[in-house]
Amino acid sequence: MSISSEHKPLGKQVTGSLHTLSPIVELNVGGEMYTTTLSTLKKHPGSKLAEMFTGQPKLRTDSEGRFFIDRPGTYFKYILEYLRSNQVPTQCIQDVYKEALFYDIEPLIKQLEDSPQIFGELVARKQFLARVPNYSENIELMIRIARAEAVASRRSSVIVCVVRSEEDAARCQDALNSLDMDKKSVVKFGPWKAAPSIADLLDCIQMDVEAKGYKISFQPHVAEKGFRFKSHDFFYKFLFTWW
């Protein structure tokens, strides 16, 4: 007995209106295959995911006729679980959050933002770093300096000056003037008005450089004898290891 077009998977037919095709949808999300219903995908009408399946098909298909979404397929299962049962994922929170933002599923976004992982990153850490002048630019400057020194070397070192207050910034400048080094190669962070300490900022620097794929560590930078300030009050050496 032949199967009528009404019961064929939606991904097999791409020329007609979605309103007249089967409610069963076959998806290829970044190489991962999923089968779900049209109503599940359109559960949140204002979302980008719902818009993909509203009216005429807005997606390409793979060689098997499945609708193709060029996103990480591993995390789409968590998106589907939420759409099917309102179950908020407890694994891969950061990655699922990125996918929720892409698909613009607002209720899931809000619930994930209440999770400790996302709340801590968005509300605590990023709000702190927003008060550290030129933080992102300084991270990139550190990387450029390290890469410039990497020729025929296993490690590169970058000297960082970290200060919390304007007073410390002035003392740091005096100390910098006394250091026997190229002042242009010293990356300065601070001052800032927030509770986190210098140690907290150093951890943030390490986290954000490592997030870009670099292997990095740091230690206090000890200056030569006779230096009139304790150099480790301000200066730290970040070591990039290349191999």
Coordinates of N, CA, C and O in Angstrom, one line a residue, residues 119-132 192-196:
F119 N 24.5 33.0 35.4 CA 24.3 34.1 36.3 C 25.7 34.6 36.8 O 26.0 35.8 36.7
G120 N 26.5 33.7 37.2 CA 27.9 34.1 37.7 C 28.7 34.7 36.6 O 29.4 35.7 36.8
E121 N 28.6 34.2 35.3 CA 29.3 34.8 34.2 C 28.8 36.1 33.8 O 29.6 37.1 33.6
L122 N 27.5 36.2 33.6 CA 26.9 37.5 33.1 C 26.8 38.6 34.1 O 27.1 39.7 33.8
V123 N 26.4 38.2 35.3 CA 26.1 39.2 36.3 C 27.3 39.6 37.2 O 27.5 40.7 37.5
A124 N 28.0 38.5 37.5 CA 29.2 38.8 38.4 C 30.5 39.1 37.7 O 31.0 40.2 37.7
R125 N 31.0 38.1 36.9 CA 32.3 38.3 36.3 C 32.3 39.3 35.2 O 33.2 40.2 35.2
K126 N 31.4 39.3 34.3 CA 31.4 40.2 33.2 C 31.1 41.6 33.6 O 31.6 42.6 33.1
Q127 N 30.2 41.8 34.7 CA 30.0 43.1 35.2 C 31.2 43.7 35.9 O 31.5 44.9 35.8
F128 N 32.0 42.8 36.5 CA 33.2 43.2 37.1 C 34.2 43.7 36.0 O 34.8 44.8 36.1
L129 N 34.4 42.8 35.0 CA 35.4 43.1 33.9 C 35.0 44.3 33.1 O 35.9 45.0 32.6
A130 N 33.7 44.6 33.1 CA 33.3 45.9 32.4 C 33.8 47.1 33.1 O 33.8 48.2 32.5
R131 N 34.1 47.0 34.4 CA 34.6 48.1 35.1 C 36.2 48.2 35.1 O 36.7 49.1 35.7
V132 N 36.8 47.3 34.4 CA 38.3 47.3 34.3 C 38.6 47.9 32.9 O 38.2 47.3 31.9
W192 N 40.2 49.9 39.0 CA 38.8 49.6 38.9 C 38.1 49.8 40.2 O 38.7 49.8 41.3
K193 N 36.7 50.1 40.2 CA 35.9 50.3 41.3 C 34.9 49.1 41.5 O 33.8 49.1 40.9
A194 N 35.4 48.1 42.1 CA 34.6 46.9 42.3 C 35.2 46.0 43.4 O 36.4 46.2 43.7
A195 N 34.5 45.1 44.0 CA 35.0 44.3 45.1 C 36.1 43.4 44.8 O 37.0 43.1 45.6
P196 N 36.1 42.7 43.6 CA 37.1 41.7 43.3 C 38.6 42.2 43.5 O 38.8 43.4 43.2

